[in-house]
Each structure stands twice: as structure tokens, then as C-alpha cells.
Amino acid sequence: MKIFSNNKEQTILNYINKKSYKKRLIQFIIGVFFVALSYNIFIVPNHLIPGGVGGLAIIIHSLIPINNSLIIFILNIFLLLLSLKLLGIEKTRASLLGSIIFPTFVKLTENINVWLEIDTSHILLSAIFAGIIYGFGAGLVFKAGFTTGGTDIINQIISKYLKISLGQSMFLSDGLIVISSSIFFGINRMLYSIIILYSISLISDRVVLGISDSKAFFIITNEEESITKFILKQLGYGVTIFKAKGGYKTKNEHVLMCVLPTKDYYHLKEGIRTIDPDAFYIITDTYEVYGGKENGKE
């Protein structure tokens, strides 16, 4: 099926962004709502700093009695203008919606503790649940193809001008914000904030990628035929064979690839060891398998 017309201005990225837009927008709004809930229920009352403009807002609020949502909004507007100048209109447009929706939801949920009687005095529990709920919401946002704006813009600017990866720039910007929180709220609060950051990263990755229920094996063996028959006949899964060439001995060989459910991971691993104790294999988590025959079987 031909997806694109002859219009040269229509790109693959434009097509992806327009695809299922309403569904993705709803998912984005739900995600931001959970982030705002976590922020107002657990993070703000305990002066925990999860990085980002939300964390900066808590620090600034401790110095100037201005509403957190207003601080977030002002910071986001400033960052959008900075993005427009340094990153261009396309990059800025991608952060626009999140930069407006997030402070709006923070404002709408700022009195949530009046309605929900949750004891947030146990800081460790608050940090854990803040990370879980915030991470779940952030994962929904990222999975929908959006961002919440804020320091995402800073990360892109740092990445562009310091020539480092986005991951490194996120570590740098959020790390500086969290470390600076120790000056205002003490080292203990900073340590709890690190727990939140770790939890957010872990949970958001699980939401975006899913929980791995399959394993991919890449096998180099001198018993290629025997292992292939074992996988096909006894385990009942398919095998793909790649031609390869060793970099050290420059010897031509084959790589067997097999994707199978985690429940059969042990059987294949031990089968390889039994057939060829000298086999070399790599096992990786597989978060999504698409196409081919059902369950990877042939």
C-alpha cells in the first residue's frame, strides 16, 4: 500500500505525527495529569526535587512566594523563546503544547491534598510513589510522542552546542538541579530526590518499551545444524540464519537468530550449552515482535 503521495513536502515524520493524533493527544493529557498529581501530592509538600522546571519551581518558590504553576509557566515561556532562537521553529513547536498543558494541570491539581487524605509525612514512601506515578505519566507522554517542555528544551540546546548526547545532557541538567536542592533543603532531601529520578527513569522506560516477554538469541556455533534442528523440531520456533565474517580470524561463518517467549529462555540456553559447550551466544530482551508467523513459529 502506498502511504505517500507525490507531494515532496510530505515527509515520513509528518505522516507519523499526524497518525492517530487524537488518540495520542488523549494519552498525552492523561500522562501530564498523572505527572501533575505526583508533583502536588508527594513532591511539593516534601520539597523533593525531581529535576526539570518543576524542581526549579520548588527551589524558586522557597525564595520567592510565587505559585509553583506560575513559575513553571514563566520558565517554560522563557525556554520556548530561547528554543525559537537557538533550535528553530520546528523543534519549538514540538515543545509548545507540553509547556502550556503541564503548568495548567499543576494549577488545577494544586489543592488535591484537600480532597485526598494521604499521609505524605513518610518521605521515603512519598519518594517511591512520586517516582512511580510521575514515571507512569511521563512514560505515557513520551509514548504518545510528546514532551512536557521545560528542561527538554535545555537538554536539546546543551546537546546541540556541547556536542553531547541527549542522555548526557539530561544527566547534566537534571543532575545540577537535584544537587543544587541540597543547598536549600539539605542533603537528605537531595538523596530522596535521587530515588525519585531513578524511579521515574525506570518506570517511564517500562511504559514506553513495555515489559519484555521475549528473548532474542544470537548464536555462533560449530554445531549449526544440530542447534537449528533443536530449535525447529523440539522447541518449535523459527530460526533466521545470517552470513557473517569474524573480524579476528576473518573466517566466514553463520549467526543463528531466534526470538522466543521468556518461558522457553532456559530450555534454549541449556540446549545450546548441551549441544555445543563452546558456542558463543548473546541474549537480549525483546520488547516488541511484529510480523512473521504466530509466536515466531514456523
mmCIF file of C-alpha atoms in Angstrom:
data_model
loop_
_atom_site.group_PDB
_atom_site.id
_atom_site.type_symbol
_atom_site.label_atom_id
_atom_site.label_comp_id
_atom_site.label_asym_id
_atom_site.label_seq_id
_atom_site.Cartn_x
_atom_site.Cartn_y
_atom_site.Cartn_z
ATOM 1 C CA MET A 1 0.000 0.000 0.000
ATOM 2 C CA LYS A 2 1.368 3.387 -0.967
ATOM 3 C CA ILE A 3 1.318 5.733 2.007
ATOM 4 C CA PHE A 4 2.724 8.902 0.499
ATOM 5 C CA SER A 5 1.505 10.991 -2.403
ATOM 6 C CA ASN A 6 3.754 12.692 -4.914
ATOM 7 C CA ASN A 7 3.821 15.810 -2.734
ATOM 8 C CA LYS A 8 7.517 16.159 -1.924
ATOM 9 C CA GLU A 9 6.799 18.271 1.141
ATOM 10 C CA GLN A 10 5.052 15.372 2.871
ATOM 11 C CA THR A 11 7.668 13.546 4.921
ATOM 12 C CA ILE A 12 7.626 10.338 6.895
ATOM 13 C CA LEU A 13 7.894 12.304 10.154
ATOM 14 C CA ASN A 14 4.872 14.433 9.248
ATOM 15 C CA TYR A 15 2.916 11.294 8.493
ATOM 16 C CA ILE A 16 3.889 9.731 11.836
ATOM 17 C CA ASN A 17 2.966 12.896 13.768
ATOM 18 C CA LYS A 18 -0.465 13.053 12.108
ATOM 19 C CA LYS A 19 -1.181 9.340 12.539
ATOM 20 C CA SER A 20 -3.663 8.604 15.389
ATOM 21 C CA TYR A 21 -3.205 12.187 16.595
ATOM 22 C CA LYS A 22 -6.424 12.328 18.665
ATOM 23 C CA LYS A 23 -5.627 9.058 20.419
ATOM 24 C CA ARG A 24 -2.071 10.197 21.140
ATOM 25 C CA LEU A 25 -3.319 13.571 22.373
ATOM 26 C CA ILE A 26 -5.673 11.911 24.883
ATOM 27 C CA GLN A 27 -2.818 9.686 26.073
ATOM 28 C CA PHE A 28 -0.602 12.750 26.427
ATOM 29 C CA ILE A 29 -3.196 14.620 28.513
ATOM 30 C CA ILE A 30 -3.689 11.608 30.808
ATOM 31 C CA GLY A 31 0.080 11.341 31.197
ATOM 32 C CA VAL A 32 0.501 15.012 32.116
ATOM 33 C CA PHE A 33 -2.360 14.666 34.611
ATOM 34 C CA PHE A 34 -0.522 11.843 36.433
ATOM 35 C CA VAL A 35 2.704 13.859 36.429
ATOM 36 C CA ALA A 36 0.874 16.832 37.962
ATOM 37 C CA LEU A 37 -0.792 14.571 40.564
ATOM 38 C CA SER A 38 2.554 13.149 41.649
ATOM 39 C CA TYR A 39 4.023 16.633 41.742
ATOM 40 C CA ASN A 40 1.363 18.122 44.005
ATOM 41 C CA ILE A 41 0.617 15.109 46.215
ATOM 42 C CA PHE A 42 4.120 13.871 47.032
ATOM 43 C CA ILE A 43 6.825 16.163 45.659
ATOM 44 C CA VAL A 44 5.820 19.712 46.594
ATOM 45 C CA PRO A 45 4.789 19.022 50.240
ATOM 46 C CA ASN A 46 8.126 17.301 50.949
ATOM 47 C CA HIS A 47 10.345 19.719 48.998
ATOM 48 C CA LEU A 48 11.650 16.923 46.795
ATOM 49 C CA ILE A 49 13.344 17.971 43.571
ATOM 50 C CA PRO A 50 12.788 15.633 40.595
ATOM 51 C CA GLY A 51 14.757 17.839 38.208
ATOM 52 C CA GLY A 52 13.146 19.790 35.394
ATOM 53 C CA VAL A 53 11.290 23.077 35.628
ATOM 54 C CA GLY A 54 9.050 21.558 38.308
ATOM 55 C CA GLY A 55 12.087 21.118 40.523
ATOM 56 C CA LEU A 56 13.344 24.611 39.741
ATOM 57 C CA ALA A 57 9.909 25.991 40.610
ATOM 58 C CA ILE A 58 10.071 24.432 44.094
ATOM 59 C CA ILE A 59 13.515 25.966 44.681
ATOM 60 C CA ILE A 60 12.408 29.399 43.430
ATOM 61 C CA HIS A 61 9.186 29.195 45.489
ATOM 62 C CA SER A 62 11.293 28.688 48.628
ATOM 63 C CA LEU A 63 12.924 32.057 47.912
ATOM 64 C CA ILE A 64 10.003 33.985 46.387
ATOM 65 C CA PRO A 65 6.376 33.266 47.428
ATOM 66 C CA ILE A 66 5.031 32.787 43.904
ATOM 67 C CA ASN A 67 2.684 29.983 42.892
ATOM 68 C CA ASN A 68 4.565 26.930 41.525
ATOM 69 C CA SER A 69 2.391 26.671 38.434
ATOM 70 C CA LEU A 70 3.048 30.327 37.579
ATOM 71 C CA ILE A 71 6.806 29.845 37.987
ATOM 72 C CA ILE A 72 6.682 26.778 35.720
ATOM 73 C CA PHE A 73 4.676 28.704 33.116
ATOM 74 C CA ILE A 74 7.085 31.692 33.142
ATOM 75 C CA LEU A 75 10.126 29.394 32.884
ATOM 76 C CA ASN A 76 8.513 27.478 30.020
ATOM 77 C CA ILE A 77 7.728 30.665 28.081
ATOM 78 C CA PHE A 78 11.312 31.833 28.514
ATOM 79 C CA LEU A 79 12.625 28.443 27.352
ATOM 80 C CA LEU A 80 10.283 28.443 24.345
ATOM 81 C CA LEU A 81 11.642 31.828 23.273
ATOM 82 C CA LEU A 82 15.177 30.537 23.783
ATOM 83 C CA SER A 83 14.335 27.433 21.769
ATOM 84 C CA LEU A 84 12.886 29.547 18.964
ATOM 85 C CA LYS A 85 16.135 31.474 18.723
ATOM 86 C CA LEU A 86 18.597 28.573 19.113
ATOM 87 C CA LEU A 87 16.745 25.500 17.834
ATOM 88 C CA GLY A 88 14.308 26.834 15.262
ATOM 89 C CA ILE A 89 10.543 26.771 14.840
ATOM 90 C CA GLU A 90 10.141 23.015 14.235
ATOM 91 C CA LYS A 91 11.856 21.993 17.498
ATOM 92 C CA THR A 92 9.987 24.715 19.375
ATOM 93 C CA ARG A 93 6.603 23.618 18.018
ATOM 94 C CA ALA A 94 7.204 20.105 19.398
ATOM 95 C CA SER A 95 7.567 21.509 22.945
ATOM 96 C CA LEU A 96 4.788 24.111 22.783
ATOM 97 C CA LEU A 97 1.814 22.021 23.880
ATOM 98 C CA GLY A 98 3.554 20.421 26.857
ATOM 99 C CA SER A 99 4.905 23.772 28.020
ATOM 100 C CA ILE A 100 1.320 25.065 28.338
ATOM 101 C CA ILE A 101 -0.556 21.947 29.480
ATOM 102 C CA PHE A 102 1.826 20.961 32.295
ATOM 103 C CA PRO A 103 1.626 24.207 34.336
ATOM 104 C CA THR A 104 -2.128 24.269 33.707
ATOM 105 C CA PHE A 105 -2.548 20.820 35.242
ATOM 106 C CA VAL A 106 -0.231 21.738 38.127
ATOM 107 C CA LYS A 107 -2.549 24.675 38.845
ATOM 108 C CA LEU A 108 -5.717 22.548 38.578
ATOM 109 C CA THR A 109 -4.374 19.896 40.981
ATOM 110 C CA GLU A 110 -2.538 22.124 43.456
ATOM 111 C CA ASN A 111 -5.238 21.636 46.139
ATOM 112 C CA ILE A 112 -5.598 17.897 45.543
ATOM 113 C CA ASN A 113 -4.400 17.120 49.077
ATOM 114 C CA VAL A 114 -7.550 18.802 50.414
ATOM 115 C CA TRP A 115 -9.647 16.136 48.697
ATOM 116 C CA LEU A 116 -7.309 13.177 49.122
ATOM 117 C CA GLU A 117 -6.306 12.459 52.699
ATOM 118 C CA ILE A 118 -2.880 10.948 52.089
ATOM 119 C CA ASP A 119 -0.217 10.986 54.779
ATOM 120 C CA THR A 120 2.888 12.202 52.986
ATOM 121 C CA SER A 121 4.989 12.614 56.131
ATOM 122 C CA HIS A 122 6.870 9.363 55.392
ATOM 123 C CA ILE A 123 9.366 10.822 52.963
ATOM 124 C CA LEU A 124 10.770 7.536 51.669
ATOM 125 C CA LEU A 125 7.298 6.239 50.763
ATOM 126 C CA SER A 126 6.482 9.607 49.209
ATOM 127 C CA ALA A 127 9.661 9.489 47.109
ATOM 128 C CA ILE A 128 8.920 5.953 45.903
ATOM 129 C CA PHE A 129 5.285 6.614 44.992
ATOM 130 C CA ALA A 130 6.166 10.001 43.495
ATOM 131 C CA GLY A 131 8.632 8.256 41.186
ATOM 132 C CA ILE A 132 6.158 5.520 40.239
ATOM 133 C CA ILE A 133 3.236 7.848 39.433
ATOM 134 C CA TYR A 134 5.421 10.516 37.819
ATOM 135 C CA GLY A 135 7.254 7.865 35.787
ATOM 136 C CA PHE A 136 3.981 6.308 34.624
ATOM 137 C CA GLY A 137 2.697 9.706 33.492
ATOM 138 C CA ALA A 138 5.970 10.656 31.805
ATOM 139 C CA GLY A 139 6.016 7.286 30.053
ATOM 140 C CA LEU A 140 2.544 7.922 28.607
ATOM 141 C CA VAL A 141 3.676 11.353 27.420
ATOM 142 C CA PHE A 142 6.811 10.011 25.718
ATOM 143 C CA LYS A 143 4.969 7.031 24.242
ATOM 144 C CA ALA A 144 2.459 9.424 22.670
ATOM 145 C CA GLY A 145 5.329 11.293 21.020
ATOM 146 C CA PHE A 146 5.098 14.464 23.129
ATOM 147 C CA THR A 147 7.154 16.146 25.853
ATOM 148 C CA THR A 148 6.267 18.322 28.828
ATOM 149 C CA GLY A 149 8.536 21.094 27.545
ATOM 150 C CA GLY A 150 10.722 22.740 30.159
ATOM 151 C CA THR A 151 14.188 21.262 30.534
ATOM 152 C CA ASP A 152 13.622 19.092 27.456
ATOM 153 C CA ILE A 153 14.417 22.324 25.616
ATOM 154 C CA ILE A 154 17.536 22.903 27.727
ATOM 155 C CA ASN A 155 18.650 19.337 27.029
ATOM 156 C CA GLN A 156 18.334 19.844 23.279
ATOM 157 C CA ILE A 157 20.287 23.117 23.458
ATOM 158 C CA ILE A 158 23.057 21.545 25.576
ATOM 159 C CA SER A 159 23.196 18.542 23.247
ATOM 160 C CA LYS A 160 23.453 20.776 20.169
ATOM 161 C CA TYR A 161 26.098 23.213 21.390
ATOM 162 C CA LEU A 162 28.217 20.955 23.630
ATOM 163 C CA LYS A 163 28.102 18.117 21.070
ATOM 164 C CA ILE A 164 26.960 15.518 23.581
ATOM 165 C CA SER A 165 24.070 13.048 23.534
ATOM 166 C CA LEU A 166 20.596 13.908 24.837
ATOM 167 C CA GLY A 167 21.059 11.327 27.583
ATOM 168 C CA GLN A 168 24.234 13.057 28.763
ATOM 169 C CA SER A 169 22.625 16.484 28.591
ATOM 170 C CA MET A 170 19.634 15.229 30.640
ATOM 171 C CA PHE A 171 22.018 13.835 33.242
ATOM 172 C CA LEU A 172 23.868 17.159 33.336
ATOM 173 C CA SER A 173 20.839 19.475 33.595
ATOM 174 C CA ASP A 174 18.722 17.382 35.988
ATOM 175 C CA GLY A 175 21.818 16.463 37.994
ATOM 176 C CA LEU A 176 22.691 20.114 38.569
ATOM 177 C CA ILE A 177 19.125 20.919 39.623
ATOM 178 C CA VAL A 178 18.975 17.992 42.084
ATOM 179 C CA ILE A 179 22.421 18.739 43.532
ATOM 180 C CA SER A 180 21.526 22.394 43.987
ATOM 181 C CA SER A 181 18.486 21.319 46.035
ATOM 182 C CA SER A 182 20.856 20.236 48.825
ATOM 183 C CA ILE A 183 21.774 23.902 49.341
ATOM 184 C CA PHE A 184 18.154 24.862 50.001
ATOM 185 C CA PHE A 185 16.620 21.719 51.557
ATOM 186 C CA GLY A 186 19.561 19.677 52.836
ATOM 187 C CA ILE A 187 21.422 16.594 51.673
ATOM 188 C CA ASN A 188 18.728 14.160 52.878
ATOM 189 C CA ARG A 189 16.132 15.734 50.579
ATOM 190 C CA MET A 190 18.627 15.531 47.732
ATOM 191 C CA LEU A 191 19.124 11.793 48.342
ATOM 192 C CA TYR A 192 15.361 11.208 48.314
ATOM 193 C CA SER A 193 15.185 13.214 45.091
ATOM 194 C CA ILE A 194 17.722 10.867 43.509
ATOM 195 C CA ILE A 195 15.383 7.963 44.357
ATOM 196 C CA ILE A 196 12.593 9.796 42.511
ATOM 197 C CA LEU A 197 14.781 10.413 39.468
ATOM 198 C CA TYR A 198 15.795 6.757 39.310
ATOM 199 C CA SER A 199 12.184 5.595 39.719
ATOM 200 C CA ILE A 200 10.951 7.974 37.024
ATOM 201 C CA SER A 201 13.581 6.708 34.595
ATOM 202 C CA LEU A 202 12.820 3.057 35.368
ATOM 203 C CA ILE A 203 9.014 3.284 35.223
ATOM 204 C CA SER A 204 8.832 5.570 32.175
ATOM 205 C CA ASP A 205 11.086 3.162 30.252
ATOM 206 C CA ARG A 206 8.789 0.269 31.142
ATOM 207 C CA VAL A 207 5.739 2.221 29.985
ATOM 208 C CA VAL A 208 7.363 3.232 26.694
ATOM 209 C CA LEU A 209 9.018 -0.099 25.912
ATOM 210 C CA GLY A 210 6.735 -2.459 27.793
ATOM 211 C CA ILE A 211 7.811 -5.393 29.921
ATOM 212 C CA SER A 212 9.956 -7.771 27.939
ATOM 213 C CA ASP A 213 8.142 -11.071 27.449
ATOM 214 C CA SER A 214 10.508 -12.387 24.772
ATOM 215 C CA LYS A 215 14.216 -13.051 24.373
ATOM 216 C CA ALA A 216 16.336 -12.768 21.234
ATOM 217 C CA PHE A 217 19.250 -15.210 20.861
ATOM 218 C CA PHE A 218 22.191 -14.586 18.531
ATOM 219 C CA ILE A 219 24.249 -17.752 18.268
ATOM 220 C CA ILE A 220 27.586 -18.591 16.633
ATOM 221 C CA THR A 221 28.333 -22.300 16.769
ATOM 222 C CA ASN A 222 30.154 -25.132 15.061
ATOM 223 C CA GLU A 223 27.015 -27.250 15.572
ATOM 224 C CA GLU A 224 24.791 -25.047 13.443
ATOM 225 C CA GLU A 225 22.686 -27.873 12.001
ATOM 226 C CA SER A 226 22.085 -29.594 15.364
ATOM 227 C CA ILE A 227 21.094 -26.373 17.164
ATOM 228 C CA THR A 228 18.851 -25.351 14.271
ATOM 229 C CA LYS A 229 17.048 -28.709 14.397
ATOM 230 C CA PHE A 230 16.729 -28.450 18.193
ATOM 231 C CA ILE A 231 15.043 -25.034 17.904
ATOM 232 C CA LEU A 232 12.800 -26.024 14.978
ATOM 233 C CA LYS A 233 11.802 -29.542 15.974
ATOM 234 C CA GLN A 234 11.936 -29.675 19.767
ATOM 235 C CA LEU A 235 11.187 -26.093 20.805
ATOM 236 C CA GLY A 236 9.029 -25.339 17.770
ATOM 237 C CA TYR A 237 10.335 -21.867 16.984
ATOM 238 C CA GLY A 238 11.762 -20.327 13.831
ATOM 239 C CA VAL A 239 15.409 -19.562 13.143
ATOM 240 C CA THR A 240 16.931 -16.919 10.890
ATOM 241 C CA ILE A 241 20.472 -17.534 9.610
ATOM 242 C CA PHE A 242 22.807 -14.635 8.778
ATOM 243 C CA LYS A 243 26.041 -14.802 6.890
ATOM 244 C CA ALA A 244 28.867 -13.294 8.938
ATOM 245 C CA LYS A 245 32.631 -12.884 8.917
ATOM 246 C CA GLY A 246 34.824 -12.941 12.007
ATOM 247 C CA GLY A 247 36.868 -9.789 12.488
ATOM 248 C CA TYR A 248 39.838 -11.532 14.101
ATOM 249 C CA LYS A 249 40.249 -14.698 12.024
ATOM 250 C CA THR A 250 38.319 -13.292 9.018
ATOM 251 C CA LYS A 251 36.565 -16.641 8.822
ATOM 252 C CA ASN A 252 33.193 -16.950 7.120
ATOM 253 C CA GLU A 253 30.515 -18.249 9.473
ATOM 254 C CA HIS A 254 26.799 -18.041 10.238
ATOM 255 C CA VAL A 255 24.821 -16.375 13.020
ATOM 256 C CA LEU A 256 21.574 -18.005 14.132
ATOM 257 C CA MET A 257 18.868 -15.661 15.382
ATOM 258 C CA CYS A 258 15.838 -16.885 17.300
ATOM 259 C CA VAL A 259 13.144 -14.938 19.179
ATOM 260 C CA LEU A 260 11.105 -16.916 21.678
ATOM 261 C CA PRO A 261 8.975 -16.331 24.817
ATOM 262 C CA THR A 262 10.848 -15.837 28.077
ATOM 263 C CA LYS A 263 9.295 -19.046 29.420
ATOM 264 C CA ASP A 264 11.438 -21.031 26.949
ATOM 265 C CA TYR A 265 14.599 -18.999 27.564
ATOM 266 C CA TYR A 266 16.106 -21.610 29.903
ATOM 267 C CA HIS A 267 15.455 -24.513 27.536
ATOM 268 C CA LEU A 268 17.197 -22.866 24.584
ATOM 269 C CA LYS A 269 20.136 -21.645 26.675
ATOM 270 C CA GLU A 270 20.741 -25.088 28.172
ATOM 271 C CA GLY A 271 20.121 -26.744 24.803
ATOM 272 C CA ILE A 272 22.886 -24.650 23.226
ATOM 273 C CA ARG A 273 25.274 -25.498 26.076
ATOM 274 C CA THR A 274 24.467 -29.184 25.800
ATOM 275 C CA ILE A 275 24.900 -29.398 22.019
ATOM 276 C CA ASP A 276 27.949 -27.119 21.788
ATOM 277 C CA PRO A 277 29.674 -26.088 25.032
ATOM 278 C CA ASP A 278 31.972 -23.809 23.010
ATOM 279 C CA ALA A 279 29.141 -21.914 21.318
ATOM 280 C CA PHE A 280 29.128 -18.119 21.518
ATOM 281 C CA TYR A 281 25.725 -16.527 22.060
ATOM 282 C CA ILE A 282 24.169 -13.236 23.052
ATOM 283 C CA ILE A 283 20.757 -12.943 24.726
ATOM 284 C CA THR A 284 18.807 -9.677 24.722
ATOM 285 C CA ASP A 285 15.380 -8.568 25.917
ATOM 286 C CA THR A 286 12.839 -8.130 23.122
ATOM 287 C CA TYR A 287 10.084 -5.630 23.879
ATOM 288 C CA GLU A 288 8.083 -5.949 20.704
ATOM 289 C CA VAL A 289 7.886 -8.575 17.978
ATOM 290 C CA TYR A 290 5.941 -7.751 14.835
ATOM 291 C CA GLY A 291 5.264 -9.766 11.703
ATOM 292 C CA GLY A 292 6.118 -13.341 10.863
ATOM 293 C CA LYS A 293 4.073 -16.317 11.879
ATOM 294 C CA GLU A 294 2.249 -16.598 15.163
ATOM 295 C CA ASN A 295 4.519 -16.746 18.226
ATOM 296 C CA GLY A 296 7.543 -16.825 15.939
ATOM 297 C CA LYS A 297 6.834 -20.420 14.991
ATOM 298 C CA GLU A 298 7.203 -21.821 11.543
#
